[in-house]
Amino acid sequence: MAIKYSGDKMTVIPLLKDKSIVVGVTGGIAAYKAAALTSRLVQAGARVDVIMTEAAARFVAPLTFQALTHRPVVTEMFALLAETDIGHVSLGKRADLMVIAPATANTLAKLAHGFADNMLTTTSLACRGPILLAPAMETGMWQNSATRANMALLRDRGFYFIGPEKGRLASSDTGTGRMAEPNDIFEACRWSLARKGPLAGKHVLVTAGCTWEPFDPVRFIGNRSSGKMGFALAAAGRDQGAEVTRIHGPTARTAGDGVRCQAIQTARQMHDAVLDIISTTDVLLMAAAVGDYRPASFAGQKIKKGQDSRSVELAPNPDILKAVAKQNKPGSQLQVVVGFAAETEDLLENARKKLDQKKLDLIVANDVSAPDSGFKVDTNRVNILDPQSEPVTLPLLSKDEVAANIIQRVIVKLEEKAGDQPGKD
Ligand code: CTP
């Protein structure tokens, strides 16, 4: 999301809306998956032009892409027509992003050496925006030193990549070379578009979800947090150009691309993982619902019915935010720390206490007993508190919108802090 900020009123503009995106499709079996990617980009509000190589058009009919984009598809046949507003040079010039999926070994080689022998390679050469490549090929071709050298050249020249992944290939073999899934390529498109955003060069660390505190090999104490808010925050940070790390507890959610992630299970593991990288972090968003207590002992075998007493003795877990505050000396890289307060009563009062006690720059407070905000649901109604000013109450919003608003507050905080540094006006 891109956000325009004017005082407390924040308008969220979806990152892909009205962006001009060229989808290049080359000749591989994964060409059919480019249709799903195209559809997602169109649904996200982008203006999508598809260019297909001759080989790609043998795998999937251009009409498929034309129906999805409502725009003519550029093929070699099209090149015979007069140059129009979607001619190769104008398409390349105005593209905010070009994504080539699948990108065959042949096309990677041509791009690496500046060939302009078809509409797709010609447009790539003329393209002024970022180019994202989703390679797909047989494992042997992927591992070939010629492909490795071409990849290195393209990386050096600033091309972005997603995949390939390990999996079942067209030849029925299993190995590396399978094109990344359309959803992941879609996320990578957002990541590529955001590279020059206001958080470029910043490392944002987000914790997400719940923790599990086991007391025997099959049972644990946990909580209801699904991780939705933390995942939305990580994506919103990425969409503003940050390098994002997400440390998350057990969750059914899968990772979106462009976010480095580390899975943990217990509060102590999350504590150690956070403290491990805090010295290279600029912004910490502590959205995880961390278990305050853990069972004092762990039974090596499953506890049988009637075998033990029915009470579990608890030991306190470390408070991660307090540990971070203790370690955070003036002059360190960490600039903004955001906490989250999930409350069921005295919302603002309890949140204000946590803001002070945990030495936070912002705290996001929500009433988790309300049916439309808090755990599991896709919406949230939050208050953002800052030590200096009155709380800002946001209306009921989707978690993506809440996340974009929080990130915007973080950007403002970072600017304020940069302004406070000695030597600045
Ligand atoms: N938090 C933390 N370490 C813990 C517990 C919580 O860093 N052991 C963080 C949470 O990630 C959140 C903030 O502290 O950002 C507030 O968490 P919350 O559970 O609301 O508050 P607690 O401090 O645990 O207090 P209480 O459970 O009594 O409300």
PDB file of N, CA, C and O in Angstrom, residues 371-424:
ATOM      1  N   PRO A 371     -16.490  -8.434  18.521  1.00  0.00           N
ATOM      2  CA  PRO A 371     -16.555  -9.505  17.522  1.00  0.00           C
ATOM      3  C   PRO A 371     -15.850  -9.165  16.199  1.00  0.00           C
ATOM      4  O   PRO A 371     -15.416 -10.059  15.476  1.00  0.00           O
ATOM      5  N   ASP A 372     -15.719  -7.859  15.883  1.00  0.00           N
ATOM      6  CA  ASP A 372     -15.148  -7.491  14.580  1.00  0.00           C
ATOM      7  C   ASP A 372     -13.698  -7.042  14.663  1.00  0.00           C
ATOM      8  O   ASP A 372     -13.126  -6.555  13.699  1.00  0.00           O
ATOM      9  N   SER A 373     -13.065  -7.157  15.830  1.00  0.00           N
ATOM     10  CA  SER A 373     -11.649  -6.786  15.890  1.00  0.00           C
ATOM     11  C   SER A 373     -10.899  -7.774  16.772  1.00  0.00           C
ATOM     12  O   SER A 373     -11.483  -8.442  17.613  1.00  0.00           O
ATOM     13  N   GLY A 374      -9.597  -7.864  16.550  1.00  0.00           N
ATOM     14  CA  GLY A 374      -8.797  -8.771  17.374  1.00  0.00           C
ATOM     15  C   GLY A 374      -8.523 -10.081  16.676  1.00  0.00           C
ATOM     16  O   GLY A 374      -8.337 -10.118  15.464  1.00  0.00           O
ATOM     17  N   PHE A 375      -8.488 -11.148  17.451  1.00  0.00           N
ATOM     18  CA  PHE A 375      -8.006 -12.438  16.946  1.00  0.00           C
ATOM     19  C   PHE A 375      -8.869 -13.017  15.821  1.00  0.00           C
ATOM     20  O   PHE A 375     -10.091 -12.882  15.828  1.00  0.00           O
ATOM     21  N   LYS A 376      -8.222 -13.696  14.900  1.00  0.00           N
ATOM     22  CA  LYS A 376      -8.846 -14.509  13.826  1.00  0.00           C
ATOM     23  C   LYS A 376      -9.569 -13.710  12.742  1.00  0.00           C
ATOM     24  O   LYS A 376      -9.550 -14.094  11.588  1.00  0.00           O
ATOM     25  N   VAL A 377     -10.267 -12.604  13.061  1.00  0.00           N
ATOM     26  CA  VAL A 377     -11.054 -11.914  12.026  1.00  0.00           C
ATOM     27  C   VAL A 377     -10.134 -11.085  11.115  1.00  0.00           C
ATOM     28  O   VAL A 377      -8.981 -10.815  11.430  1.00  0.00           O
ATOM     29  N   ASP A 378     -10.699 -10.654   9.960  1.00  0.00           N
ATOM     30  CA  ASP A 378      -9.890  -9.910   8.984  1.00  0.00           C
ATOM     31  C   ASP A 378      -9.943  -8.409   9.199  1.00  0.00           C
ATOM     32  O   ASP A 378      -9.337  -7.650   8.449  1.00  0.00           O
ATOM     33  N   THR A 379     -10.727  -7.966  10.169  1.00  0.00           N
ATOM     34  CA  THR A 379     -10.833  -6.525  10.417  1.00  0.00           C
ATOM     35  C   THR A 379     -10.302  -6.195  11.811  1.00  0.00           C
ATOM     36  O   THR A 379     -10.142  -7.081  12.656  1.00  0.00           O
ATOM     37  N   ASN A 380     -10.069  -4.910  12.023  1.00  0.00           N
ATOM     38  CA  ASN A 380      -9.576  -4.485  13.331  1.00  0.00           C
ATOM     39  C   ASN A 380      -9.980  -3.032  13.571  1.00  0.00           C
ATOM     40  O   ASN A 380     -10.077  -2.251  12.627  1.00  0.00           O
ATOM     41  N   ARG A 381     -10.205  -2.706  14.846  1.00  0.00           N
ATOM     42  CA  ARG A 381     -10.517  -1.326  15.207  1.00  0.00           C
ATOM     43  C   ARG A 381      -9.472  -0.965  16.268  1.00  0.00           C
ATOM     44  O   ARG A 381      -9.497  -1.514  17.366  1.00  0.00           O
ATOM     45  N   VAL A 382      -8.549  -0.103  15.920  1.00  0.00           N
ATOM     46  CA  VAL A 382      -7.427   0.126  16.844  1.00  0.00           C
ATOM     47  C   VAL A 382      -7.298   1.592  17.237  1.00  0.00           C
ATOM     48  O   VAL A 382      -7.793   2.491  16.554  1.00  0.00           O
ATOM     49  N   ASN A 383      -6.611   1.782  18.345  1.00  0.00           N
ATOM     50  CA  ASN A 383      -6.227   3.119  18.800  1.00  0.00           C
ATOM     51  C   ASN A 383      -4.708   3.149  18.779  1.00  0.00           C
ATOM     52  O   ASN A 383      -4.059   2.182  19.197  1.00  0.00           O
ATOM     53  N   ILE A 384      -4.151   4.260  18.295  1.00  0.00           N
ATOM     54  CA  ILE A 384      -2.689   4.369  18.289  1.00  0.00           C
ATOM     55  C   ILE A 384      -2.308   5.431  19.311  1.00  0.00           C
ATOM     56  O   ILE A 384      -2.783   6.573  19.241  1.00  0.00           O
ATOM     57  N   LEU A 385      -1.488   5.029  20.286  1.00  0.00           N
ATOM     58  CA  LEU A 385      -1.085   5.962  21.341  1.00  0.00           C
ATOM     59  C   LEU A 385       0.398   6.242  21.216  1.00  0.00           C
ATOM     60  O   LEU A 385       1.187   5.338  20.903  1.00  0.00           O
ATOM     61  N   ASP A 386       0.722   7.487  21.522  1.00  0.00           N
ATOM     62  CA  ASP A 386       2.113   7.891  21.438  1.00  0.00           C
ATOM     63  C   ASP A 386       2.377   8.668  22.725  1.00  0.00           C
ATOM     64  O   ASP A 386       1.445   9.228  23.292  1.00  0.00           O
ATOM     65  N   PRO A 387       3.582   8.656  23.264  1.00  0.00           N
ATOM     66  CA  PRO A 387       3.791   9.273  24.582  1.00  0.00           C
ATOM     67  C   PRO A 387       3.457  10.766  24.605  1.00  0.00           C
ATOM     68  O   PRO A 387       3.065  11.289  25.645  1.00  0.00           O
ATOM     69  N   GLN A 388       3.583  11.444  23.465  1.00  0.00           N
ATOM     70  CA  GLN A 388       3.402  12.896  23.461  1.00  0.00           C
ATOM     71  C   GLN A 388       1.982  13.377  23.181  1.00  0.00           C
ATOM     72  O   GLN A 388       1.650  14.494  23.507  1.00  0.00           O
ATOM     73  N   SER A 389       1.170  12.564  22.498  1.00  0.00           N
ATOM     74  CA  SER A 389      -0.105  13.153  22.076  1.00  0.00           C
ATOM     75  C   SER A 389      -1.319  12.298  22.430  1.00  0.00           C
ATOM     76  O   SER A 389      -1.189  11.179  22.928  1.00  0.00           O
ATOM     77  N   GLU A 390      -2.482  12.836  22.119  1.00  0.00           N
ATOM     78  CA  GLU A 390      -3.746  12.158  22.391  1.00  0.00           C
ATOM     79  C   GLU A 390      -3.866  10.909  21.506  1.00  0.00           C
ATOM     80  O   GLU A 390      -3.354  10.894  20.383  1.00  0.00           O
ATOM     81  N   PRO A 391      -4.568   9.877  21.981  1.00  0.00           N
ATOM     82  CA  PRO A 391      -4.735   8.679  21.143  1.00  0.00           C
ATOM     83  C   PRO A 391      -5.488   8.989  19.850  1.00  0.00           C
ATOM     84  O   PRO A 391      -6.362   9.850  19.833  1.00  0.00           O
ATOM     85  N   VAL A 392      -5.096   8.307  18.787  1.00  0.00           N
ATOM     86  CA  VAL A 392      -5.820   8.421  17.514  1.00  0.00           C
ATOM     87  C   VAL A 392      -6.636   7.147  17.363  1.00  0.00           C
ATOM     88  O   VAL A 392      -6.091   6.046  17.448  1.00  0.00           O
ATOM     89  N   THR A 393      -7.951   7.301  17.183  1.00  0.00           N
ATOM     90  CA  THR A 393      -8.793   6.120  17.016  1.00  0.00           C
ATOM     91  C   THR A 393      -9.103   5.944  15.534  1.00  0.00           C
ATOM     92  O   THR A 393      -9.650   6.849  14.908  1.00  0.00           O
ATOM     93  N   LEU A 394      -8.724   4.806  14.982  1.00  0.00           N
ATOM     94  CA  LEU A 394      -9.014   4.542  13.570  1.00  0.00           C
ATOM     95  C   LEU A 394     -10.376   3.848  13.473  1.00  0.00           C
ATOM     96  O   LEU A 394     -10.765   3.115  14.382  1.00  0.00           O
ATOM     97  N   PRO A 395     -11.078   4.059  12.371  1.00  0.00           N
ATOM     98  CA  PRO A 395     -12.365   3.352  12.210  1.00  0.00           C
ATOM     99  C   PRO A 395     -12.139   1.861  11.984  1.00  0.00           C
ATOM    100  O   PRO A 395     -10.995   1.428  11.859  1.00  0.00           O
ATOM    101  N   LEU A 396     -13.224   1.104  11.904  1.00  0.00           N
ATOM    102  CA  LEU A 396     -13.104  -0.322  11.593  1.00  0.00           C
ATOM    103  C   LEU A 396     -12.519  -0.461  10.187  1.00  0.00           C
ATOM    104  O   LEU A 396     -13.054   0.089   9.228  1.00  0.00           O
ATOM    105  N   LEU A 397     -11.383  -1.141  10.081  1.00  0.00           N
ATOM    106  CA  LEU A 397     -10.676  -1.264   8.800  1.00  0.00           C
ATOM    107  C   LEU A 397     -10.242  -2.706   8.606  1.00  0.00           C
ATOM    108  O   LEU A 397     -10.207  -3.490   9.568  1.00  0.00           O
ATOM    109  N   SER A 398      -9.860  -3.039   7.394  1.00  0.00           N
ATOM    110  CA  SER A 398      -9.272  -4.366   7.179  1.00  0.00           C
ATOM    111  C   SER A 398      -7.900  -4.362   7.860  1.00  0.00           C
ATOM    112  O   SER A 398      -7.306  -3.288   8.069  1.00  0.00           O
ATOM    113  N   LYS A 399      -7.388  -5.533   8.175  1.00  0.00           N
ATOM    114  CA  LYS A 399      -6.075  -5.576   8.837  1.00  0.00           C
ATOM    115  C   LYS A 399      -4.985  -5.017   7.922  1.00  0.00           C
ATOM    116  O   LYS A 399      -4.016  -4.428   8.394  1.00  0.00           O
ATOM    117  N   ASP A 400      -5.147  -5.172   6.604  1.00  0.00           N
ATOM    118  CA  ASP A 400      -4.167  -4.592   5.675  1.00  0.00           C
ATOM    119  C   ASP A 400      -4.167  -3.071   5.790  1.00  0.00           C
ATOM    120  O   ASP A 400      -3.109  -2.434   5.765  1.00  0.00           O
ATOM    121  N   GLU A 401      -5.357  -2.499   5.907  1.00  0.00           N
ATOM    122  CA  GLU A 401      -5.443  -1.028   6.019  1.00  0.00           C
ATOM    123  C   GLU A 401      -4.899  -0.556   7.368  1.00  0.00           C
ATOM    124  O   GLU A 401      -4.201   0.458   7.449  1.00  0.00           O
ATOM    125  N   VAL A 402      -5.222  -1.291   8.424  1.00  0.00           N
ATOM    126  CA  VAL A 402      -4.687  -0.933   9.749  1.00  0.00           C
ATOM    127  C   VAL A 402      -3.160  -0.964   9.685  1.00  0.00           C
ATOM    128  O   VAL A 402      -2.475  -0.043  10.145  1.00  0.00           O
ATOM    129  N   ALA A 403      -2.630  -2.023   9.081  1.00  0.00           N
ATOM    130  CA  ALA A 403      -1.170  -2.173   8.991  1.00  0.00           C
ATOM    131  C   ALA A 403      -0.553  -1.004   8.227  1.00  0.00           C
ATOM    132  O   ALA A 403       0.463  -0.437   8.641  1.00  0.00           O
ATOM    133  N   ALA A 404      -1.179  -0.612   7.114  1.00  0.00           N
ATOM    134  CA  ALA A 404      -0.643   0.497   6.303  1.00  0.00           C
ATOM    135  C   ALA A 404      -0.642   1.787   7.126  1.00  0.00           C
ATOM    136  O   ALA A 404       0.298   2.585   7.051  1.00  0.00           O
ATOM    137  N   ASN A 405      -1.680   1.981   7.925  1.00  0.00           N
ATOM    138  CA  ASN A 405      -1.740   3.183   8.774  1.00  0.00           C
ATOM    139  C   ASN A 405      -0.654   3.161   9.852  1.00  0.00           C
ATOM    140  O   ASN A 405      -0.036   4.182  10.141  1.00  0.00           O
ATOM    141  N   ILE A 406      -0.443   2.001  10.449  1.00  0.00           N
ATOM    142  CA  ILE A 406       0.596   1.895  11.491  1.00  0.00           C
ATOM    143  C   ILE A 406       1.970   2.178  10.878  1.00  0.00           C
ATOM    144  O   ILE A 406       2.786   2.925  11.430  1.00  0.00           O
ATOM    145  N   ILE A 407       2.219   1.594   9.703  1.00  0.00           N
ATOM    146  CA  ILE A 407       3.514   1.808   9.040  1.00  0.00           C
ATOM    147  C   ILE A 407       3.693   3.292   8.727  1.00  0.00           C
ATOM    148  O   ILE A 407       4.791   3.840   8.846  1.00  0.00           O
ATOM    149  N   GLN A 408       2.606   3.949   8.343  1.00  0.00           N
ATOM    150  CA  GLN A 408       2.724   5.367   8.050  1.00  0.00           C
ATOM    151  C   GLN A 408       3.113   6.153   9.311  1.00  0.00           C
ATOM    152  O   GLN A 408       3.935   7.064   9.259  1.00  0.00           O
ATOM    153  N   ARG A 409       2.532   5.769  10.445  1.00  0.00           N
ATOM    154  CA  ARG A 409       2.911   6.433  11.708  1.00  0.00           C
ATOM    155  C   ARG A 409       4.383   6.187  12.005  1.00  0.00           C
ATOM    156  O   ARG A 409       5.080   7.047  12.532  1.00  0.00           O
ATOM    157  N   VAL A 410       4.839   4.998  11.695  1.00  0.00           N
ATOM    158  CA  VAL A 410       6.253   4.661  11.910  1.00  0.00           C
ATOM    159  C   VAL A 410       7.142   5.553  11.036  1.00  0.00           C
ATOM    160  O   VAL A 410       8.168   6.073  11.494  1.00  0.00           O
ATOM    161  N   ILE A 411       6.730   5.756   9.789  1.00  0.00           N
ATOM    162  CA  ILE A 411       7.523   6.599   8.879  1.00  0.00           C
ATOM    163  C   ILE A 411       7.613   8.019   9.448  1.00  0.00           C
ATOM    164  O   ILE A 411       8.690   8.634   9.463  1.00  0.00           O
ATOM    165  N   VAL A 412       6.500   8.510   9.958  1.00  0.00           N
ATOM    166  CA  VAL A 412       6.492   9.855  10.544  1.00  0.00           C
ATOM    167  C   VAL A 412       7.425   9.904  11.769  1.00  0.00           C
ATOM    168  O   VAL A 412       8.208  10.822  11.939  1.00  0.00           O
ATOM    169  N   LYS A 413       7.359   8.862  12.600  1.00  0.00           N
ATOM    170  CA  LYS A 413       8.236   8.789  13.792  1.00  0.00           C
ATOM    171  C   LYS A 413       9.705   8.798  13.389  1.00  0.00           C
ATOM    172  O   LYS A 413      10.535   9.460  14.004  1.00  0.00           O
ATOM    173  N   LEU A 414      10.025   8.004  12.345  1.00  0.00           N
ATOM    174  CA  LEU A 414      11.419   7.953  11.888  1.00  0.00           C
ATOM    175  C   LEU A 414      11.876   9.334  11.421  1.00  0.00           C
ATOM    176  O   LEU A 414      12.999   9.755  11.717  1.00  0.00           O
ATOM    177  N   GLU A 415      10.976  10.025  10.707  1.00  0.00           N
ATOM    178  CA  GLU A 415      11.332  11.376  10.230  1.00  0.00           C
ATOM    179  C   GLU A 415      11.544  12.313  11.416  1.00  0.00           C
ATOM    180  O   GLU A 415      12.500  13.079  11.444  1.00  0.00           O
ATOM    181  N   GLU A 416      10.661  12.215  12.426  1.00  0.00           N
ATOM    182  CA  GLU A 416      10.806  13.068  13.615  1.00  0.00           C
ATOM    183  C   GLU A 416      12.149  12.802  14.298  1.00  0.00           C
ATOM    184  O   GLU A 416      12.856  13.698  14.675  1.00  0.00           O
ATOM    185  N   LYS A 417      12.471  11.511  14.423  1.00  0.00           N
ATOM    186  CA  LYS A 417      13.726  11.158  15.113  1.00  0.00           C
ATOM    187  C   LYS A 417      14.935  11.649  14.330  1.00  0.00           C
ATOM    188  O   LYS A 417      15.902  12.114  14.919  1.00  0.00           O
ATOM    189  N   ALA A 418      14.860  11.515  12.991  1.00  0.00           N
ATOM    190  CA  ALA A 418      15.979  11.989  12.163  1.00  0.00           C
ATOM    191  C   ALA A 418      16.129  13.492  12.335  1.00  0.00           C
ATOM    192  O   ALA A 418      17.248  14.020  12.410  1.00  0.00           O
ATOM    193  N   GLY A 419      14.998  14.202  12.451  1.00  0.00           N
ATOM    194  CA  GLY A 419      15.015  15.654  12.645  1.00  0.00           C
ATOM    195  C   GLY A 419      15.584  16.052  13.989  1.00  0.00           C
ATOM    196  O   GLY A 419      16.171  17.126  14.144  1.00  0.00           O
ATOM    197  N   ASP A 420      15.432  15.155  14.996  1.00  0.00           N
ATOM    198  CA  ASP A 420      15.923  15.436  16.355  1.00  0.00           C
ATOM    199  C   ASP A 420      17.421  15.264  16.507  1.00  0.00           C
ATOM    200  O   ASP A 420      18.000  15.650  17.501  1.00  0.00           O
ATOM    201  N   GLN A 421      18.028  14.578  15.517  1.00  0.00           N
ATOM    202  CA  GLN A 421      19.451  14.285  15.674  1.00  0.00           C
ATOM    203  C   GLN A 421      20.298  15.552  15.632  1.00  0.00           C
ATOM    204  O   GLN A 421      19.978  16.467  14.889  1.00  0.00           O
ATOM    205  N   PRO A 422      21.408  15.609  16.413  1.00  0.00           N
ATOM    206  CA  PRO A 422      22.242  16.798  16.405  1.00  0.00           C
ATOM    207  C   PRO A 422      22.726  17.096  14.990  1.00  0.00           C
ATOM    208  O   PRO A 422      22.998  16.180  14.211  1.00  0.00           O
ATOM    209  N   GLY A 423      22.802  18.358  14.659  1.00  0.00           N
ATOM    210  CA  GLY A 423      23.283  18.737  13.337  1.00  0.00           C
ATOM    211  C   GLY A 423      22.143  18.945  12.352  1.00  0.00           C
ATOM    212  O   GLY A 423      22.343  19.457  11.266  1.00  0.00           O
ATOM    213  N   LYS A 424      20.894  18.507  12.731  1.00  0.00           N
ATOM    214  CA  LYS A 424      19.756  18.697  11.828  1.00  0.00           C
ATOM    215  C   LYS A 424      19.020  19.964  12.259  1.00  0.00           C
ATOM    216  O   LYS A 424      19.012  20.309  13.434  1.00  0.00           O
TER     217      LYS A 424
END
